[in-house]
Amino acid sequence: MSDLLINIVDDSAEKAIKDEQREDLSSWKVAIIDDEDAVHQVTKLALADVIINDKKLEFISAYSGEEGFKLLQQHPDCAVVLLDVVMEEADSGLKLADRIRTDLQQNNLQIILRTGQPGYAPEEDVISRYEINDYKTKSELTHNKLYTSIATAIRSYVHLCSLEESKEGLRHVIRASANLMKERSVHEFANGVLKQINAMFNLRAQGIFCVSQRPQKGPEELASDQQNAFQIVATSPQYNTIHGKTLQDIDRSLETELVESALQQKQHIFGSEYSALYLSTPSQWEGVIVTKGNLDPDVIDQEILKVFCVNISLGLENAKFFSHLNEAAYTDNLTGLYSRTGLMEHAQQRYPSCEEKLTLFIVDIDYFHEIIDSLGYDFGSEVLKKMAFQLRQSFASEAIIARLHTDVFAIALPDSKFDIKAISKICSKPLIVEGNSIRLGVTLGEAHENAGQYKLNADELLRHAEIALKVAKEEHRGAGKCFEPQFEQDKRSRLDMLADFRNGLAHHELFLVLQPKVAVHHQRIIGYEALIRWQHPQKGLIPPVAFIPIVEHSGLYFELDLYVFKQALMLLTNHPEIDLPVSINISANSLHHHDFISELKTLMAQYDVDIARIEIEITENALIRSDMAILHLRALKELGFVLCLDDFGAGYSSLAYLAKLPLDVIKIDRSFVSSIDHSDSALAILKGMLQICQQLNKRIVVEGVETVEQLDLIKSLGVEVVQGFYFYKPMHLEQILSLHKNR
């Protein structure tokens, strides 16, 4: 009965063909609903000239969930929809899937979910609820995979449409198949199939369901990770003794010989006492159902059998992939440990309530990126595997162990006697990787769920441990921190501050004050330094020390520096009477920004300010970060800016920079001035720094001069320009204008 052979996808026989002679072909409508135009174009290009079952593909497009609903409403004959999960909202695709099934009642339309976010997968109940037929990430939808998915979906669409026009027996197939498709476990699915065969054909037969453990054309990780064995995944009571075993592990019998024969011939086999139904899924998992009963092909309805086998094949594919998705969602593929999701799920199951104290440690390998940079990703992967093995050896019997991401592990221990020091010692044991012994440094975060808690809040426990880890990394790598409520309060305060700062930039709440620079001998103002201040509408004046570190850490430094630069240019444009140069501070990070020079040029051109009226101050630590900082510094000099090195001596001092960089002014940090009037060593250091700068012909500004004693000493050392509270504090614009008027 070769006409009953079921092989859902046979790429060798059904490859896409180009046939320019056949312009009159009808078409399959395929809807692309995605908010990225590039996805539409790439999909159409990948499937251009594809022919499936003598029909071309006709593409219709929509770019949002609402547009997609209207499009499908206008095209009820659409066969397949390629549906983006995240569009105008994070779940727009899922909402549309719901409306397709409920509002439009398009139950034959095949829905293939797509997402551009690796690692994201909808929950099983979501796929079941909306009858999602397939799920792919956009990056994996190559021509072959797109073709396979579309071809499979169209066949499913065809079969469903045929069923609607068929007799009552075929409707029974639909109901039976729909029940089976809901099963996400291969074993539950297979058990359901055995029951449905008896119900379908009025049998009371015993049987077995044998399935291959890897596909011939499935994802690489599935095709390579499993042994090429056939397992008995479901049995009737008579065959319970072989349930779960592979064909190689059980004694040969008439049933096993029938399975092997069906697999070899790749077709159904019908006998007077036993029958075997051969199944092949789109990814070419193979299966054989052996029943101890007569499935006489001359008696049973052939159409019902065909459709039943097709739907079983699709259902088997569905169950297989859901098993894989379930494992992928809860297990880290590299180490075999739990993933982040697996940790949360397993912890919640094992400790639904905290009768014991539960401690969660998070272990971060210090400077793991340097291992990758110097020794490669393969070596780094081996390091992670060895670390996972070491954690299993140390805690496997009592802990839940997970790899959260990259080089970060988690250890959940009930009623643990371990502390941060003990965990750190275990994790820092030497690892033998490719014959080399390496010892890793680690930083840890710790959090507790106290005994007696009514219900474990695994999400909160993990969040607290991660906050503790972040604090530890910021304060001292190689150590650890145990979570304290203050950490969370500080984090919320920083987030609130950051949100307020963004709003403050948008509403111009930040303004400039100017601190004069003074020539000490005739005590005249020779220039200004522009300093940023923030007048919050509710919180009042916020000092820079309260928000600048948060801005730097959050990556908004570039926006702030451009804001300050623009405000200074506006001030000089609106007040030409300020005819002395104003120096503007540029953060270390901005100097490394690719667009730094071009943005400054744009602003200078916009306000047409004489470049002689602007000086740029660069903090010393900016110079050691990268070659780009030095290139940008030279570019600034070529543009004509006077360049000042701010806070010299307070950071990573390097005399080599003074010799080779185009610096005009060196500003001595206030920390060297505060104690010169009562500390001989401080005075000696200051003398040495001044002598070096003078010999290099650099102009010098000494910051932080606050007393007459400090001023007298500095004058005696030959310093010409100072800045500090002794002469002037930072002043508002009105005060500066008054100074100029009086001058």
XYZ file of C-alpha atoms in Angstrom:
743
model
C 0.000 0.000 0.000
C 2.645 2.507 -1.044
C -0.026 5.095 -1.735
C -0.475 5.399 2.028
C 3.159 6.399 2.646
C 3.262 9.470 4.881
C 6.348 11.693 4.557
C 5.355 15.246 5.383
C 8.463 17.004 4.031
C 10.652 15.558 1.317
C 12.975 18.350 0.260
C 14.652 16.199 -2.357
C 11.361 15.821 -4.199
C 9.807 19.203 -3.392
C 12.539 21.790 -3.728
C 11.471 25.246 -4.879
C 11.585 25.511 -8.651
C 11.697 28.411 -11.049
C 9.330 28.068 -13.946
C 8.926 31.223 -15.948
C 6.660 29.428 -18.398
C 3.799 29.042 -15.871
C 2.311 32.486 -15.380
C -1.262 31.303 -14.879
C -0.743 29.419 -11.637
C -3.095 30.153 -8.782
C -1.366 30.995 -5.495
C -1.165 30.380 -1.773
C -1.667 33.588 0.185
C 1.012 34.125 2.828
C 0.602 37.073 5.199
C 3.698 38.741 6.645
C 2.785 40.751 9.737
C 5.894 42.417 11.140
C 6.864 45.990 12.068
C 10.259 45.715 10.347
C 10.148 46.375 6.600
C 13.464 44.545 6.171
C 11.837 41.330 7.416
C 9.149 41.634 4.729
C 11.740 42.156 2.016
C 14.057 39.353 3.142
C 11.183 36.877 3.477
C 9.859 37.667 -0.009
C 13.349 37.439 -1.466
C 14.050 34.102 0.229
C 10.800 32.589 -1.081
C 10.776 34.185 -4.526
C 9.643 31.795 -7.279
C 8.849 29.033 -4.792
C 6.131 26.643 -5.971
C 4.326 24.325 -3.565
C 1.781 21.828 -4.845
C 1.714 23.577 -8.252
C 0.923 26.962 -6.735
C 3.022 30.051 -6.298
C 3.183 32.107 -3.111
C 1.335 35.431 -2.999
C 2.503 37.718 -0.200
C 0.319 40.242 1.590
C 1.789 42.547 4.212
C 0.885 44.433 7.377
C 3.123 46.282 9.833
C 1.191 46.170 13.110
C -1.246 43.961 14.958
C -4.218 46.170 14.090
C -3.240 46.347 10.411
C -2.776 42.599 10.430
C -6.285 42.010 11.784
C -7.821 44.152 9.028
C -5.659 42.472 6.392
C -6.732 38.958 7.408
C -10.332 40.130 7.633
C -10.073 41.165 3.975
C -8.346 37.910 2.963
C -10.174 34.982 4.581
C -8.493 32.656 2.075
C -5.032 33.318 3.523
C -3.221 30.032 4.158
C -0.270 31.004 6.364
C 0.639 33.996 8.515
C 4.241 34.751 9.527
C 3.537 36.703 12.700
C 5.988 38.847 14.687
C 5.507 38.527 18.459
C 6.697 42.035 19.412
C 5.325 44.951 17.372
C 3.586 48.068 18.705
C 3.314 46.209 22.007
C 5.345 43.405 23.563
C 2.535 40.888 22.968
C 0.879 42.300 19.829
C 1.477 39.060 17.933
C -0.129 36.929 20.632
C -3.126 39.264 20.841
C -3.595 39.027 17.080
C -3.319 35.231 17.236
C -6.143 35.263 19.764
C -8.298 37.467 17.510
C -7.593 35.254 14.484
C -9.044 32.259 16.324
C -11.823 33.966 18.292
C -13.003 37.002 16.288
C -12.206 35.907 12.737
C -12.809 32.176 13.383
C -9.998 31.375 10.934
C -9.155 28.000 12.403
C -7.513 26.642 9.261
C -5.057 29.525 8.916
C -1.567 28.356 9.931
C 0.181 30.703 12.391
C 3.979 30.711 12.496
C 5.274 32.909 15.311
C 8.558 34.719 14.721
C 10.722 36.755 17.087
C 13.966 38.726 16.729
C 14.924 38.135 20.379
C 17.120 34.982 20.832
C 16.181 32.985 23.865
C 12.572 34.362 23.940
C 9.849 31.750 23.628
C 6.159 32.023 24.512
C 4.792 29.831 27.259
C 3.366 26.446 26.340
C -0.146 27.416 27.333
C 0.070 30.465 25.038
C 0.927 28.324 22.031
C -1.828 25.886 22.973
C -4.401 28.609 23.604
C -3.872 30.346 20.276
C -3.151 27.157 18.292
C 0.251 28.377 17.154
C 1.506 25.990 14.482
C 5.195 26.815 14.540
C 7.701 29.043 16.330
C 10.979 30.374 14.945
C 13.532 33.077 15.636
C 14.066 35.418 12.680
C 17.778 34.669 12.554
C 17.199 30.962 11.898
C 14.710 31.426 9.051
C 17.071 30.714 6.176
C 15.723 29.819 2.723
C 15.595 26.091 3.495
C 14.001 26.529 6.912
C 11.534 29.092 5.603
C 10.625 26.733 2.786
C 10.194 23.802 5.158
C 8.028 25.827 7.562
C 5.847 27.287 4.785
C 5.521 23.981 2.946
C 4.542 22.175 6.136
C 2.076 24.890 7.078
C 0.457 24.912 3.636
C 0.044 21.157 3.715
C -1.588 21.473 7.102
C -3.836 24.200 5.723
C -4.775 22.030 2.747
C -5.586 19.066 4.949
C -7.732 21.160 7.268
C -9.623 22.698 4.383
C -10.210 19.263 2.908
C -11.508 18.018 6.212
C -14.149 20.740 6.308
C -15.507 19.514 3.001
C -15.342 15.864 3.843
C -17.687 13.476 5.565
C -18.477 12.990 9.234
C -15.693 10.458 9.646
C -13.138 13.090 8.717
C -14.632 15.453 11.273
C -14.003 12.749 13.825
C -10.345 12.762 12.729
C -10.148 16.494 13.343
C -11.532 16.177 16.848
C -9.193 13.314 17.646
C -6.163 15.093 16.180
C -6.977 18.349 17.981
C -6.907 16.497 21.282
C -3.576 14.919 20.440
C -2.025 18.228 19.329
C -2.596 19.635 22.789
C -0.250 17.094 24.301
C 3.190 18.591 24.864
C 4.825 15.435 26.233
C 5.854 12.856 23.646
C 4.793 10.039 25.985
C 1.349 11.524 26.648
C 0.907 12.208 22.953
C 1.837 8.640 22.011
C -0.508 7.142 24.613
C -3.307 9.285 23.203
C -2.575 8.031 19.683
C -2.951 4.390 20.711
C -6.339 5.169 22.263
C -7.486 7.135 19.217
C -6.633 4.320 16.813
C -8.950 2.009 18.685
C -11.679 4.635 18.799
C -11.245 5.523 15.129
C -11.450 2.026 13.734
C -13.566 0.333 16.416
C -10.712 -1.857 17.612
C -9.765 -3.245 20.993
C -6.150 -3.787 20.028
C -2.997 -3.798 22.103
C -0.098 -1.826 20.624
C 3.216 -0.036 20.892
C 4.446 3.351 19.614
C 8.127 3.545 18.700
C 9.792 6.920 17.903
C 13.290 7.960 16.766
C 15.287 10.019 19.233
C 16.684 12.499 16.752
C 15.421 14.045 13.501
C 17.167 13.700 10.169
C 16.502 17.331 9.200
C 15.865 19.064 12.499
C 17.922 21.694 14.352
C 21.604 20.843 14.596
C 21.548 20.574 18.383
C 18.757 17.986 18.183
C 20.357 16.050 15.347
C 23.712 15.837 17.126
C 22.901 15.566 20.823
C 20.761 12.446 20.735
C 21.770 8.910 19.892
C 20.234 7.515 16.720
C 18.001 5.072 18.595
C 14.304 4.191 18.494
C 12.496 4.249 21.812
C 9.180 2.690 22.860
C 7.364 5.797 24.112
C 3.889 4.327 24.641
C 2.400 0.862 25.144
C -0.887 -0.815 25.840
C -0.939 -2.844 29.103
C 0.165 -6.064 27.377
C 3.491 -4.450 26.420
C 4.217 -2.493 29.604
C 7.434 -4.407 30.240
C 9.141 -2.792 27.236
C 7.880 0.724 27.830
C 10.714 3.277 27.745
C 13.263 0.880 26.252
C 14.977 1.146 22.881
C 14.638 -1.446 20.145
C 18.242 -2.515 20.767
C 17.490 -3.214 24.438
C 14.548 -5.575 24.020
C 14.363 -9.164 22.790
C 13.469 -9.659 19.167
C 9.834 -10.502 18.521
C 7.273 -10.312 15.760
C 6.432 -6.764 16.888
C 10.042 -5.506 16.805
C 10.639 -7.150 13.430
C 7.538 -5.388 12.125
C 8.867 -2.038 13.405
C 12.230 -2.607 11.709
C 10.573 -3.648 8.469
C 8.329 -0.552 8.405
C 11.325 1.694 9.084
C 13.347 0.025 6.361
C 10.564 0.179 3.772
C 9.293 3.561 5.019
C 5.690 2.519 4.473
C 2.740 0.959 6.222
C 2.571 -2.832 6.631
C -0.752 -4.613 7.026
C -1.068 -8.196 8.222
C -3.829 -10.489 9.357
C -2.802 -10.256 13.042
C -0.522 -7.230 13.254
C -0.315 -3.922 11.404
C 2.321 -1.203 11.385
C 1.706 2.463 10.517
C 4.832 4.334 9.394
C 5.089 8.040 10.276
C 7.581 10.717 9.275
C 7.414 14.289 10.597
C 8.467 17.472 8.749
C 11.873 17.353 10.459
C 11.977 13.611 9.795
C 11.548 12.150 13.188
C 10.319 8.656 12.343
C 7.741 6.631 14.185
C 5.991 3.273 13.900
C 2.705 2.291 15.521
C 2.251 -1.465 15.808
C -1.235 -2.713 16.651
C -2.224 -6.253 17.470
C -5.336 -6.220 15.341
C -6.499 -6.171 11.760
C -6.307 -2.813 9.961
C -7.477 -4.290 6.678
C -6.869 -1.610 4.007
C -9.696 -3.031 1.914
C -12.185 -2.483 4.742
C -11.151 0.724 6.563
C -11.654 4.158 5.034
C -8.383 4.990 3.282
C -9.022 8.738 3.385
C -9.563 8.647 7.123
C -6.346 6.669 7.622
C -4.349 9.058 5.452
C -5.552 12.161 7.265
C -5.189 10.481 10.631
C -1.542 9.626 9.906
C -0.809 13.106 8.605
C -2.182 14.666 11.751
C -0.363 12.204 13.970
C 2.879 13.103 12.183
C 2.274 16.783 12.735
C 1.289 16.154 16.321
C 4.429 14.103 16.921
C 6.553 16.941 15.503
C 4.710 19.346 17.761
C 5.282 17.229 20.866
C 8.942 16.629 20.015
C 9.693 20.308 19.546
C 7.831 21.286 22.670
C 9.897 18.806 24.640
C 12.992 20.412 23.143
C 11.739 23.946 23.891
C 10.922 22.946 27.432
C 14.425 21.581 27.940
C 16.005 24.608 26.256
C 14.014 26.978 28.453
C 15.099 25.356 31.717
C 18.595 24.044 30.947
C 21.838 25.759 30.007
C 23.003 24.120 26.803
C 26.746 24.585 27.454
C 27.074 23.349 31.032
C 23.964 21.210 31.538
C 23.103 23.250 34.653
C 19.750 24.925 35.108
C 19.214 28.149 33.202
C 17.906 31.256 34.911
C 14.338 30.153 34.181
C 15.127 26.639 35.355
C 16.526 27.953 38.627
C 13.391 29.976 39.312
C 11.034 27.151 38.397
C 12.922 24.411 40.231
C 13.481 26.487 43.371
C 9.781 27.323 43.498
C 8.876 23.642 43.142
C 11.429 22.329 45.650
C 10.821 25.040 48.226
C 7.189 26.154 47.817
C 7.372 27.446 51.367
C 10.463 28.275 53.368
C 10.445 25.929 56.299
C 14.227 26.268 56.214
C 16.483 29.223 55.596
C 17.270 29.384 51.868
C 20.459 31.124 50.749
C 21.222 32.118 47.179
C 24.796 32.862 46.143
C 25.615 34.421 42.781
C 29.160 33.854 41.534
C 30.656 36.165 38.912
C 34.011 35.180 37.386
C 36.281 38.224 37.496
C 37.582 39.534 34.161
C 36.272 36.558 32.205
C 36.222 38.693 29.048
C 40.016 38.859 29.235
C 40.162 35.052 29.052
C 38.017 35.204 25.931
C 40.091 37.998 24.393
C 43.424 36.283 24.948
C 42.592 32.564 24.672
C 39.414 32.455 22.587
C 35.774 31.454 23.009
C 36.437 27.719 22.908
C 38.839 27.957 25.823
C 36.360 30.181 27.663
C 33.625 27.600 27.129
C 35.877 24.912 28.599
C 36.492 27.120 31.639
C 32.745 27.479 32.164
C 32.245 23.714 31.847
C 34.978 23.056 34.405
C 33.497 25.596 36.783
C 30.083 23.949 36.399
C 31.641 20.540 37.121
C 33.373 21.910 40.214
C 30.118 23.368 41.529
C 28.342 20.052 40.962
C 31.086 18.188 42.796
C 30.882 20.557 45.750
C 27.126 21.127 46.066
C 25.193 18.745 43.794
C 23.605 16.706 46.582
C 22.050 19.678 48.349
C 21.988 22.664 46.011
C 20.176 23.948 42.967
C 22.926 25.121 40.616
C 22.384 27.304 37.565
C 24.274 29.331 34.998
C 22.441 32.639 34.778
C 24.358 34.103 31.845
C 27.882 34.184 30.339
C 30.192 33.834 33.380
C 27.627 34.141 36.181
C 26.498 31.124 38.234
C 23.932 30.715 41.002
C 23.889 28.304 43.954
C 20.720 27.915 46.037
C 21.366 26.141 49.362
C 18.783 25.304 52.045
C 19.802 25.823 55.663
C 23.360 26.428 54.504
C 26.382 26.703 56.780
C 28.378 28.209 53.908
C 29.213 31.891 53.854
C 30.681 34.133 51.139
C 34.238 33.315 52.178
C 33.664 29.550 51.966
C 31.911 29.782 48.590
C 34.683 31.991 47.244
C 37.318 29.484 48.376
C 35.531 26.618 46.599
C 35.062 28.599 43.381
C 38.677 29.723 43.380
C 40.161 26.223 43.377
C 42.489 25.599 40.416
C 40.814 24.297 37.250
C 42.614 22.078 34.748
C 41.664 23.323 31.289
C 43.356 21.825 28.234
C 46.242 20.698 30.392
C 46.700 24.116 32.012
C 46.006 24.921 35.648
C 44.207 28.221 36.109
C 42.844 29.852 39.234
C 39.878 32.173 38.833
C 38.961 35.164 40.908
C 35.280 35.564 41.733
C 32.971 38.228 43.122
C 29.844 37.131 44.969
C 26.405 38.357 45.910
C 24.357 36.700 48.660
C 20.704 36.873 49.677
C 18.524 34.968 52.158
C 14.910 33.874 52.389
C 14.265 33.388 56.065
C 12.729 30.242 57.525
C 9.024 30.448 58.242
C 8.235 32.460 55.134
C 4.742 31.498 54.003
C 5.710 31.269 50.333
C 9.067 31.397 48.599
C 9.491 34.445 46.384
C 12.222 33.127 44.097
C 12.151 36.186 41.867
C 12.766 38.543 44.785
C 15.502 36.313 46.199
C 17.356 36.317 42.887
C 16.920 40.054 42.470
C 18.342 40.708 45.931
C 21.375 38.499 45.246
C 22.002 40.305 41.958
C 21.806 43.698 43.655
C 24.326 42.499 46.261
C 26.622 41.259 43.463
C 26.447 44.600 41.685
C 27.344 46.462 44.882
C 30.271 44.079 45.436
C 31.562 44.626 41.890
C 31.314 48.385 42.240
C 33.031 48.522 45.622
C 35.638 45.773 45.504
C 36.018 42.991 42.945
C 37.192 39.687 44.346
C 35.071 40.054 47.480
C 31.378 39.645 48.164
C 28.344 41.351 49.652
C 25.282 40.079 51.441
C 22.105 41.874 50.485
C 20.934 44.695 52.722
C 17.635 46.574 52.273
C 19.622 49.786 51.913
C 21.098 48.456 48.652
C 17.651 48.336 47.092
C 16.745 51.750 48.428
C 19.950 53.185 46.977
C 19.231 51.542 43.628
C 15.732 52.986 43.531
C 17.108 56.389 44.479
C 19.612 56.210 41.622
C 16.888 55.202 39.175
C 14.674 58.045 40.389
C 17.591 60.440 40.109
C 18.326 59.230 36.588
C 14.699 59.629 35.513
C 14.642 63.135 37.009
C 17.913 63.967 35.263
C 16.571 62.947 31.850
C 13.545 65.136 32.488
C 15.802 67.927 33.714
C 17.831 67.886 30.503
C 14.658 67.993 28.423
C 13.256 70.945 30.403
C 16.566 72.839 30.743
C 16.641 72.643 34.528
C 20.443 72.419 34.405
C 22.350 75.699 34.137
C 25.907 77.004 34.222
C 27.780 78.911 36.872
C 31.214 80.402 36.246
C 34.207 80.388 38.588
C 36.836 82.991 37.769
C 40.510 82.232 37.275
C 42.701 84.931 38.787
C 46.192 86.227 37.964
C 47.717 86.397 41.444
C 50.091 89.360 41.047
C 47.569 91.978 39.884
C 44.532 89.933 41.047
C 42.662 90.306 37.791
C 40.203 87.802 36.318
C 41.723 86.223 33.208
C 39.082 83.572 32.452
C 36.337 81.324 33.791
C 35.538 77.685 34.304
C 31.951 76.689 33.454
C 30.409 74.402 36.063
C 27.039 72.639 35.824
C 24.307 73.018 38.421
C 20.821 71.501 38.625
C 17.799 73.347 39.972
C 15.195 70.620 40.537
C 11.627 72.016 40.657
C 10.757 69.999 43.782
C 14.078 68.991 45.345
C 15.802 72.313 44.929
C 19.474 72.735 44.068
C 21.138 69.335 43.535
C 24.960 69.416 43.787
C 27.024 67.845 40.983
C 28.464 65.226 43.326
C 24.939 63.831 43.748
C 24.178 63.305 40.065
C 27.397 63.340 37.986
C 28.524 59.809 39.096
C 25.057 58.422 38.276
C 25.111 60.119 34.882
C 28.577 58.722 34.120
C 27.575 55.220 35.202
C 24.353 55.223 33.175
C 26.043 56.260 29.926
C 24.443 59.728 29.675
C 27.791 61.492 29.952
C 27.873 62.357 26.239
C 24.431 63.964 26.324
C 25.438 65.980 29.409
C 28.712 67.168 27.878
C 26.970 68.281 24.685
C 24.363 70.065 26.837
C 27.089 71.918 28.772
C 28.967 72.812 25.584
C 25.801 74.127 23.961
C 24.842 76.137 27.066
C 28.299 77.733 27.114
C 28.052 78.694 23.451
C 24.607 80.192 24.006
C 25.908 82.170 26.972
C 28.821 83.591 24.963
C 26.552 84.361 21.986
C 24.008 86.189 24.124
C 26.649 88.056 26.170
C 29.511 89.235 23.976
C 30.660 91.438 26.870
C 32.081 88.271 28.480
C 35.282 88.638 26.508
C 37.450 86.315 28.596
C 37.833 82.610 27.681
C 35.506 80.110 29.293
C 36.771 76.587 29.891
C 34.373 73.670 29.587
C 34.872 70.276 31.220
C 34.632 67.197 29.016
C 34.219 63.832 30.716
C 36.678 61.027 30.166
C 34.034 58.888 28.479
C 32.972 61.526 25.953
C 36.523 61.788 24.686
C 36.181 58.148 23.591
C 32.884 58.671 21.784
C 33.069 58.220 17.992
C 30.895 61.278 17.270
C 32.606 63.589 19.758
C 34.508 65.807 17.304
C 31.753 65.978 14.688
C 29.142 66.986 17.287
C 31.367 69.765 18.637
C 31.988 71.040 15.104
C 28.242 71.101 14.453
C 27.589 73.153 17.590
C 30.440 75.569 16.860
C 29.090 76.137 13.353
C 25.568 76.640 14.687
C 26.529 79.386 17.182
C 29.535 80.856 15.333
C 31.483 81.589 18.521
C 35.125 82.624 18.220
C 37.088 79.524 19.168
C 39.482 81.709 21.171
C 36.679 82.242 23.687
C 36.432 78.503 24.441
C 38.910 76.308 26.301
C 38.431 72.588 26.914
C 39.399 70.861 30.145
C 40.061 67.113 30.069
C 40.401 65.062 33.226
C 43.652 63.149 33.505
C 42.150 59.655 33.571
C 40.672 60.279 30.102
C 44.121 59.988 28.596
C 44.833 56.392 29.563
C 41.680 54.773 28.228
C 42.370 54.337 24.530
C 44.153 55.633 21.455
C 40.888 57.261 20.351
C 41.115 59.701 23.289
C 44.551 60.837 22.142
C 43.398 61.144 18.519
C 40.436 63.266 19.575
C 42.662 65.435 21.746
C 44.919 66.148 18.774
C 41.890 66.871 16.603
C 40.697 69.440 19.147
C 44.107 71.109 19.064
C 44.012 71.234 15.265
C 40.643 72.977 15.467
C 42.264 75.707 17.586
C 41.042 74.937 21.097
C 43.212 75.688 24.114
C 43.519 72.359 25.957
C 43.755 72.087 29.730
C 44.652 68.968 31.694
C 42.385 69.094 34.733
C 43.054 67.593 38.188
C 46.667 66.764 37.362
C 48.167 64.418 39.939
C 44.870 63.165 41.335
C 44.511 60.240 38.957
C 46.824 58.048 36.923
C 49.770 60.449 36.619
C 52.046 59.837 33.695
C 54.758 62.347 32.858
C 54.964 60.808 29.384
C 51.589 62.308 28.512
C 52.796 65.788 29.422
C 55.648 65.422 26.947
C 53.796 64.031 23.940
C 50.285 65.497 24.074
C 49.256 68.939 22.751
C 48.363 70.343 26.165
C 48.497 74.100 26.789
C 47.517 74.335 30.449
C 48.072 72.070 33.440
C 45.659 72.471 36.360
C 47.121 71.215 39.665
C 44.482 69.379 41.684
C 43.227 70.994 44.898
C 44.341 67.972 46.934
C 47.965 69.169 46.646
C 47.125 72.634 47.944
C 44.976 71.927 50.994
C 47.886 71.059 53.294
C 50.907 72.882 51.864
C 50.881 75.465 54.667
C 51.443 72.817 57.346
C 52.930 69.795 55.543
C 56.513 69.825 54.259
C 55.926 66.710 52.125
C 52.868 68.224 50.441
C 54.840 71.383 49.693
C 57.746 69.358 48.294
C 55.414 67.398 45.962
C 53.799 70.602 44.728
C 57.229 72.183 44.060
C 58.267 69.145 42.000
C 55.076 69.188 39.937
C 55.388 72.910 39.259
C 59.017 72.577 38.226
C 58.197 69.835 35.708
C 55.332 71.824 34.184
C 57.416 74.985 33.972
C 60.273 73.170 32.255
C 57.806 71.767 29.715
C 56.606 75.328 29.033
C 53.077 74.591 30.152
C 50.876 77.276 31.641
C 49.843 76.415 35.172
C 46.611 76.930 37.122
C 46.491 75.882 40.767
C 43.030 74.952 42.015
C 41.582 75.022 45.505
C 43.282 78.134 46.912
C 41.224 79.092 49.967
C 43.528 80.870 52.466
C 45.997 83.732 52.364
C 48.727 81.358 53.616
C 48.178 79.053 50.666
C 48.183 82.023 48.284
C 51.437 83.420 49.651
C 53.196 80.059 49.335
C 51.927 79.559 45.789
C 53.027 83.053 44.772
C 56.463 82.345 46.196
C 56.702 79.272 43.940
C 56.173 81.387 40.840
C 52.574 80.405 40.092
C 50.773 83.063 38.072
C 47.144 81.832 37.922
C 44.966 80.335 40.676
C 41.366 79.335 41.123
C 39.584 78.947 44.441
C 37.272 80.283 47.107
C 39.875 82.760 48.383
C 39.028 84.968 45.428
C 35.730 83.731 44.001
C 33.243 80.927 44.420
C 31.279 79.741 41.358
C 29.017 82.640 40.399
C 25.697 83.016 38.616
C 25.553 84.832 35.297
C 24.148 88.030 36.830
C 27.107 88.250 39.203
C 29.565 87.685 36.354
C 27.935 90.418 34.287
C 28.153 92.765 37.284
C 31.860 91.993 37.624
C 32.459 92.837 33.971
C 30.470 96.032 34.256
C 32.479 97.159 37.269
C 35.710 96.153 35.582
